Short mmCIF file of C-alpha atoms in Angstrom, two decimals:
data_model
loop_
_atom_site.label_atom_id
_atom_site.label_comp_id
_atom_site.label_asym_id
_atom_site.label_seq_id
_atom_site.Cartn_x
_atom_site.Cartn_y
_atom_site.Cartn_z
CA MET A 1 71.86 42.45 60.73
CA ARG A 2 68.89 40.66 59.85
CA PHE A 3 65.31 41.22 58.17
CA ARG A 4 63.16 39.21 59.29
CA ASP A 5 64.20 35.92 59.36
CA LYS A 6 67.16 36.29 56.86
CA ARG A 7 70.48 37.27 58.33
CA VAL A 8 72.50 39.65 55.95
CA LEU A 9 75.05 40.48 58.08
CA ASN A 10 76.99 37.90 61.13
CA GLY A 11 79.99 38.62 63.10
CA LEU A 12 81.36 40.93 60.39
CA ASP A 13 84.84 42.40 61.45
CA ILE A 14 86.86 44.75 59.53
CA VAL A 15 89.31 47.64 59.97
CA ILE A 16 89.06 50.62 57.56
CA GLU A 17 92.35 52.29 57.22
CA ASP A 18 92.81 56.00 57.36
CA ASN A 19 93.60 57.67 53.86
CA LYS A 20 93.26 54.41 52.34
CA ALA A 21 90.62 52.90 49.61
CA THR A 22 89.17 49.72 51.02
CA VAL A 23 87.04 47.70 48.50
CA ILE A 24 84.44 45.42 49.75
CA MET A 25 83.64 42.60 47.13
CA GLY A 26 80.89 40.02 46.89
CA ARG A 27 78.03 38.84 44.99
CA SER A 28 74.63 40.62 44.38
CA GLY A 29 72.58 40.40 47.25
CA ILE A 30 75.01 39.39 49.99
CA GLY A 31 75.16 42.68 52.05
CA LYS A 32 77.60 44.93 50.82
CA SER A 33 75.33 47.79 50.44
CA VAL A 34 73.53 47.27 53.75
CA LEU A 35 77.20 47.12 55.22
CA LEU A 36 77.18 50.98 54.15
CA LYS A 37 74.33 51.79 55.40
CA CYS A 38 74.76 50.44 58.76
CA ILE A 39 78.05 52.32 58.87
CA CYS A 40 76.17 55.40 57.94
CA GLY A 41 73.66 54.94 60.73
CA LEU A 42 70.74 54.67 57.79
CA LEU A 43 70.10 50.85 59.08
CA ALA A 44 70.50 50.22 62.78
CA PRO A 45 72.01 46.87 63.36
CA HIS A 46 70.37 44.41 65.81
CA LYS A 47 73.79 44.25 68.08
CA GLY A 48 77.37 45.14 67.20
CA VAL A 49 79.77 48.09 67.36
CA ILE A 50 80.64 50.32 64.48
CA ASP A 51 83.49 52.55 65.42
CA ILE A 52 83.85 56.10 63.87
CA ASP A 53 86.11 58.21 65.36
CA GLY A 54 85.99 56.92 68.94
CA HIS A 55 82.03 57.21 68.30
CA ASN A 56 79.83 53.97 68.30
CA ILE A 57 77.25 55.02 65.71
CA VAL A 58 74.97 51.90 66.96
CA THR A 59 74.38 53.57 70.30
CA ALA A 60 74.77 57.25 69.21
CA SER A 61 71.97 59.76 70.16
CA PRO A 62 70.18 61.35 67.11
CA ARG A 63 72.26 64.55 67.55
CA GLN A 64 75.66 62.51 67.80
CA ALA A 65 74.63 60.35 64.73
CA LYS A 66 74.09 63.73 62.92
CA VAL A 67 77.43 65.03 63.58
CA ILE A 68 79.34 61.52 62.60
CA ARG A 69 77.32 61.41 59.29
CA SER A 70 78.36 65.11 58.61
CA ALA A 71 81.83 63.24 58.14
CA ILE A 72 80.67 60.85 55.53
CA GLY A 73 79.85 61.47 51.95
CA MET A 74 78.19 58.71 50.02
CA LEU A 75 77.91 57.92 46.36
CA LEU A 76 74.66 56.49 45.47
CA GLN A 77 74.15 53.40 42.88
CA GLU A 78 74.11 55.42 39.53
CA GLY A 79 74.65 58.84 41.09
CA ALA A 80 71.33 59.93 42.31
CA LEU A 81 71.37 63.42 40.86
CA PHE A 82 68.40 65.42 40.92
CA ASP A 83 66.92 65.49 37.17
CA GLY A 84 65.50 68.90 37.34
CA MET A 85 68.70 70.80 38.31
CA THR A 86 71.86 71.50 36.26
CA VAL A 87 75.15 69.92 37.07
CA TYR A 88 76.12 73.30 39.01
CA GLU A 89 73.12 73.18 41.14
CA ASN A 90 73.48 69.49 41.95
CA ILE A 91 77.02 69.83 43.11
CA ALA A 92 75.82 72.99 44.68
CA PHE A 93 72.93 71.26 46.87
CA PRO A 94 74.65 70.42 50.03
CA LEU A 95 76.15 74.02 50.49
CA THR A 96 72.59 75.45 49.83
CA TYR A 97 70.49 73.22 51.72
CA HIS A 98 72.29 73.89 54.91
CA ARG A 99 72.49 77.58 53.96
CA LYS A 100 76.14 78.23 55.84
CA HIS A 101 77.61 79.59 53.02
CA SER A 102 77.43 82.63 50.99
CA PRO A 103 76.71 82.65 47.17
CA ALA A 104 80.31 83.71 46.38
CA GLU A 105 81.80 80.51 48.80
CA ILE A 106 79.43 78.48 47.05
CA ASP A 107 80.17 79.19 43.37
CA ARG A 108 84.04 78.89 44.55
CA GLU A 109 83.56 75.64 45.98
CA VAL A 110 81.27 74.32 43.19
CA ARG A 111 83.91 75.18 40.48
CA ARG A 112 86.84 74.01 42.37
CA TYR A 113 85.14 70.56 42.76
CA ALA A 114 84.11 70.48 39.32
CA ASP A 115 87.49 71.14 38.11
CA ILE A 116 88.86 68.05 40.16
CA VAL A 117 86.29 65.65 38.38
CA GLU A 118 86.54 67.29 35.16
CA MET A 119 82.85 68.59 34.76
CA THR A 120 83.72 72.46 34.51
CA PRO A 121 82.32 72.55 30.61
CA PHE A 122 79.11 70.90 32.01
CA LEU A 123 78.00 72.89 34.62
CA ASP A 124 75.00 74.23 33.16
CA VAL A 125 73.81 70.94 31.48
CA VAL A 126 71.02 68.99 33.36
CA PRO A 127 71.60 65.05 34.07
CA ARG A 128 69.68 63.68 30.96
CA GLU A 129 72.37 65.37 28.82
CA LEU A 130 75.05 63.25 30.20
CA SER A 131 76.74 60.07 29.88
CA GLY A 132 76.47 57.42 32.85
CA GLY A 133 80.36 58.06 33.56
CA MET A 134 79.43 61.92 33.41
CA LYS A 135 76.80 61.42 36.09
CA ARG A 136 78.81 59.61 38.57
CA LYS A 137 81.51 62.12 38.38
CA ALA A 138 78.78 65.18 38.88
CA ALA A 139 77.78 62.77 41.62
CA ILE A 140 81.26 62.38 43.36
CA ALA A 141 81.88 66.48 43.19
CA ARG A 142 78.75 66.73 45.00
CA CYS A 143 79.72 64.40 47.86
CA MET A 144 83.25 66.10 47.88
CA ILE A 145 81.99 69.74 48.44
CA THR A 146 80.99 68.94 52.02
CA GLN A 147 84.72 68.04 52.53
CA PRO A 148 83.91 64.67 54.26
CA ARG A 149 86.80 62.92 56.00
CA TYR A 150 85.20 59.26 54.75
CA LEU A 151 83.86 59.12 50.93
CA PHE A 152 81.63 55.72 50.57
CA TYR A 153 80.98 54.60 47.01
CA ASP A 154 77.89 52.04 46.32
CA GLU A 155 78.62 50.26 43.29
CA PRO A 156 80.00 53.14 41.49
CA THR A 157 80.47 51.22 37.87
CA THR A 158 77.42 49.31 37.86
CA GLY A 159 75.27 49.78 34.59
CA LEU A 160 78.35 51.48 32.56
CA ASP A 161 80.02 50.47 29.61
CA PRO A 162 83.63 49.68 30.19
CA ILE A 163 85.16 52.69 28.68
CA SER A 164 82.88 55.02 31.02
CA ALA A 165 83.47 52.52 34.06
CA GLY A 166 87.06 53.17 33.13
CA THR A 167 86.65 57.04 33.66
CA VAL A 168 84.88 56.35 37.06
CA ASP A 169 87.66 53.91 38.04
CA THR A 170 90.50 56.37 37.28
CA MET A 171 88.37 59.36 39.13
CA ILE A 172 88.20 57.20 42.16
CA LYS A 173 92.17 56.33 41.82
CA LYS A 174 92.89 60.09 41.64
CA LEU A 175 91.02 61.13 44.60
CA SER A 176 92.37 58.63 46.80
CA ASP A 177 95.67 59.44 45.38
CA THR A 178 95.75 63.14 45.55
CA VAL A 179 92.95 63.93 48.57
CA LYS A 180 93.32 63.00 52.08
CA ILE A 181 90.18 61.16 52.58
CA THR A 182 89.51 57.30 53.72
CA SER A 183 87.50 55.58 50.71
CA LEU A 184 85.01 52.50 51.19
CA ILE A 185 84.03 51.10 47.92
CA VAL A 186 81.43 48.32 47.65
CA THR A 187 81.46 46.64 44.15
CA HIS A 188 81.38 43.32 42.33
CA ASP A 189 83.54 44.97 39.61
CA VAL A 190 87.28 43.41 39.55
CA ASP A 191 88.68 46.05 37.43
CA LEU A 192 87.78 48.60 39.88
CA ALA A 193 88.96 46.52 42.89
CA LEU A 194 92.46 45.88 41.10
CA PHE A 195 92.86 49.59 40.08
CA ALA A 196 91.87 52.00 42.76
CA GLY A 197 91.74 49.39 46.04
CA ASP A 198 95.06 49.45 48.53
CA THR A 199 92.95 46.72 50.36
CA VAL A 200 90.31 44.36 48.99
CA ALA A 201 87.57 42.56 51.47
CA LEU A 202 85.24 39.50 50.43
CA ILE A 203 82.06 39.12 52.14
CA GLU A 204 80.93 35.88 52.32
CA ASP A 205 77.75 34.15 54.69
CA GLY A 206 77.33 37.59 56.11
CA ARG A 207 81.10 38.02 57.26
CA ILE A 208 84.56 38.90 55.74
CA SER A 209 85.67 35.56 54.45
CA ALA A 210 89.35 36.68 53.08
CA ILE A 211 91.15 40.07 53.11
CA GLU A 212 94.18 41.17 50.73
CA ALA A 213 96.66 43.83 50.11
CA ARG A 214 96.43 45.07 46.16
CA ALA A 215 99.44 43.52 45.36
CA GLU A 216 98.08 40.00 46.71
CA PHE A 217 94.99 40.53 44.95
CA LYS A 218 96.89 41.23 41.71
CA ARG A 219 98.30 37.91 41.74
CA PRO A 220 96.99 35.07 39.58
CA GLU A 221 96.54 32.75 42.68
CA SER A 222 94.85 35.41 44.80
CA GLU A 223 92.64 33.32 47.34
CA LEU A 224 90.23 36.20 47.57
CA ARG A 225 89.98 36.68 43.63
CA THR A 226 89.59 32.80 43.15
CA ARG A 227 86.73 32.64 45.71
CA PHE A 228 84.94 35.62 44.24
CA ILE A 229 84.71 34.27 40.92
CA GLU A 230 83.38 30.95 42.02
CA GLN A 231 80.78 32.83 44.04
CA ARG A 232 79.86 34.13 40.27
CA GLU A 233 80.08 30.77 38.72
CA ILE A 234 77.45 29.34 41.27
CA LEU A 235 75.17 32.11 40.53
CA HIS A 236 75.29 31.49 36.83
CA GLU A 237 74.51 27.79 37.31
CA GLU A 238 71.81 28.20 39.51
CA TYR A 239 70.35 30.72 37.09
CA HIS A 240 70.78 28.34 34.10
CA ALA A 241 69.28 25.46 36.51
CA ASN A 242 66.08 27.79 37.04
CA ARG A 243 65.71 28.47 33.35
CA LYS A 244 65.36 24.79 32.44
#
């Protein structure tokens, strides 16, 4: 995958396990979110295969791609709730938009998923009155209400204070443990990866350079964690050098 002369993803190869949480790590701007958008069919890579349930979304027809995408829920950065809607209306939106459910069915599903993410007391609240963590939880419920097979998280804890980030970490882990769903989490949050990831992978130079199970990643001598920290240190050095 490239943009003009810049190659972002180059020979990236990874298998996402069913009903597990896979974390993709890497420094900012390295292509993590681009990878999610390619898998969803929102961006078209110049070549390669993205196999989802036996279908290659890269070569799929618009109709086939729509069917494939219907199995995917995606939590966008910062939640992307509709400001003019209440939490209830935001969660209900995917069902009301497609007009395939009765009002009673929509109400039942909204309350079901609001309960799962512990947002029932806030259904009549608008986003501006919510904390950052609460916005993310409401957005997760909106993703879940269509009962996707796959749930993608794009930097779910970015911009949150440590307590709110911990709340979101816990919610992602809870869903991974209690709901049969395959999760793909893009993040540079080591704490989230340690807590919620069954498998952790690192992107470097457009490809997966290291991949470890959670138990390996937790070890102090983890190669992946060491390389990720080195990435951050290089960025810090470049930043300070440019300011001189």
